[in-house]
Amino acid sequence: MKIKNWLLVGAPLVGGTIIGRLTADNAKADYEKYKQPPFAPPKETFGIVWPLLYTMMGIARIIIEESKEKDEAVISYRTQLGLNGLGSLLYFK
């Protein structure tokens, strides 16, 4: 795998980790504060699932690099990723 691809996969993972660390205390408190439905996952699940999701977002970026509509796709990708992080920061901070 090329170094560029490692960076494309790693960037959302690092960004998500930073945002996760910044919001972790408030997110845990919120999760415990609200009554959860019986099908709600345990809070420990999020530490496993979110890194996997951010890794898959990075893999999606590699796929975008090979796309014919790369410019439009990159704009959509960055917008989605930015809003994802911003939403967490606004909600939990």
Short mmCIF file of C-alpha atoms in Angstrom, two decimals:
data_model
loop_
_atom_site.label_atom_id
_atom_site.label_comp_id
_atom_site.label_asym_id
_atom_site.label_seq_id
_atom_site.Cartn_x
_atom_site.Cartn_y
_atom_site.Cartn_z
CA MET A 1 0.00 0.00 0.00
CA LYS A 2 1.31 3.43 -0.93
CA ILE A 3 2.20 5.99 1.75
CA LYS A 4 -0.48 8.31 0.34
CA ASN A 5 -3.10 5.61 0.92
CA TRP A 6 -1.92 5.14 4.51
CA LEU A 7 -2.36 8.88 5.03
CA LEU A 8 -5.82 8.85 3.46
CA VAL A 9 -6.90 6.05 5.79
CA GLY A 10 -5.12 7.47 8.81
CA ALA A 11 -6.35 11.06 8.57
CA PRO A 12 -10.00 10.39 9.48
CA LEU A 13 -8.92 7.89 12.11
CA VAL A 14 -6.61 10.42 13.78
CA GLY A 15 -9.19 13.20 13.49
CA GLY A 16 -11.91 10.98 14.91
CA THR A 17 -9.65 9.94 17.77
CA ILE A 18 -8.91 13.56 18.66
CA ILE A 19 -12.59 14.50 18.60
CA GLY A 20 -13.42 11.35 20.57
CA ARG A 21 -10.91 12.28 23.27
CA LEU A 22 -12.25 15.84 23.43
CA THR A 23 -15.85 14.67 23.84
CA ALA A 24 -15.44 11.36 25.71
CA ASP A 25 -16.42 12.54 29.20
CA ASN A 26 -19.56 14.33 28.06
CA ALA A 27 -20.53 11.51 25.69
CA LYS A 28 -20.27 8.88 28.44
CA ALA A 29 -22.27 11.03 30.84
CA ASP A 30 -24.96 11.61 28.21
CA TYR A 31 -25.18 7.92 27.38
CA GLU A 32 -25.64 7.01 31.04
CA LYS A 33 -28.08 9.86 31.69
CA TYR A 34 -30.72 8.73 29.21
CA LYS A 35 -32.82 5.62 29.51
CA GLN A 36 -31.66 3.20 26.83
CA PRO A 37 -33.90 0.84 24.88
CA PRO A 38 -33.25 -2.90 25.35
CA PHE A 39 -31.46 -3.13 21.99
CA ALA A 40 -29.00 -0.31 22.77
CA PRO A 41 -25.38 -1.42 22.62
CA PRO A 42 -23.24 -1.23 25.74
CA LYS A 43 -21.17 1.97 25.97
CA GLU A 44 -17.93 -0.02 25.53
CA THR A 45 -19.03 -0.83 21.97
CA PHE A 46 -18.42 2.71 20.77
CA GLY A 47 -14.66 2.49 21.39
CA ILE A 48 -14.56 -0.43 18.97
CA VAL A 49 -17.09 0.68 16.36
CA TRP A 50 -16.05 4.33 15.82
CA PRO A 51 -12.42 3.54 14.88
CA LEU A 52 -13.69 0.92 12.43
CA LEU A 53 -16.09 3.45 10.88
CA TYR A 54 -13.38 6.09 10.53
CA THR A 55 -11.05 3.51 8.98
CA MET A 56 -13.77 2.63 6.47
CA MET A 57 -14.18 6.35 5.72
CA GLY A 58 -10.48 6.47 4.91
CA ILE A 59 -10.82 3.44 2.63
CA ALA A 60 -13.72 5.21 0.92
CA ARG A 61 -11.35 8.12 0.26
CA ILE A 62 -8.95 5.76 -1.52
CA ILE A 63 -11.84 4.58 -3.69
CA ILE A 64 -12.72 8.20 -4.44
CA GLU A 65 -9.17 8.79 -5.69
CA GLU A 66 -9.83 6.27 -8.46
CA SER A 67 -13.21 7.77 -9.38
CA LYS A 68 -13.90 9.65 -12.62
CA GLU A 69 -15.92 12.25 -10.68
CA LYS A 70 -13.11 12.71 -8.17
CA ASP A 71 -13.48 16.47 -7.65
CA GLU A 72 -17.18 16.33 -6.79
CA ALA A 73 -16.71 13.22 -4.66
CA VAL A 74 -13.87 14.79 -2.65
CA ILE A 75 -16.05 17.81 -1.86
CA SER A 76 -18.89 15.55 -0.66
CA TYR A 77 -16.46 13.37 1.31
CA ARG A 78 -14.80 16.29 3.08
CA THR A 79 -18.14 17.94 3.80
CA GLN A 80 -19.55 14.75 5.32
CA LEU A 81 -16.43 14.08 7.38
CA GLY A 82 -16.27 17.68 8.59
CA LEU A 83 -19.94 17.75 9.56
CA ASN A 84 -19.53 14.43 11.36
CA GLY A 85 -16.75 15.82 13.54
CA LEU A 86 -18.38 19.21 13.99
CA GLY A 87 -21.65 17.57 15.05
CA SER A 88 -19.92 15.65 17.81
CA LEU A 89 -18.09 18.73 19.04
CA LEU A 90 -21.22 20.89 19.04
CA TYR A 91 -23.40 18.29 20.72
CA PHE A 92 -21.00 17.10 23.40
CA LYS A 93 -19.12 20.34 24.09
#
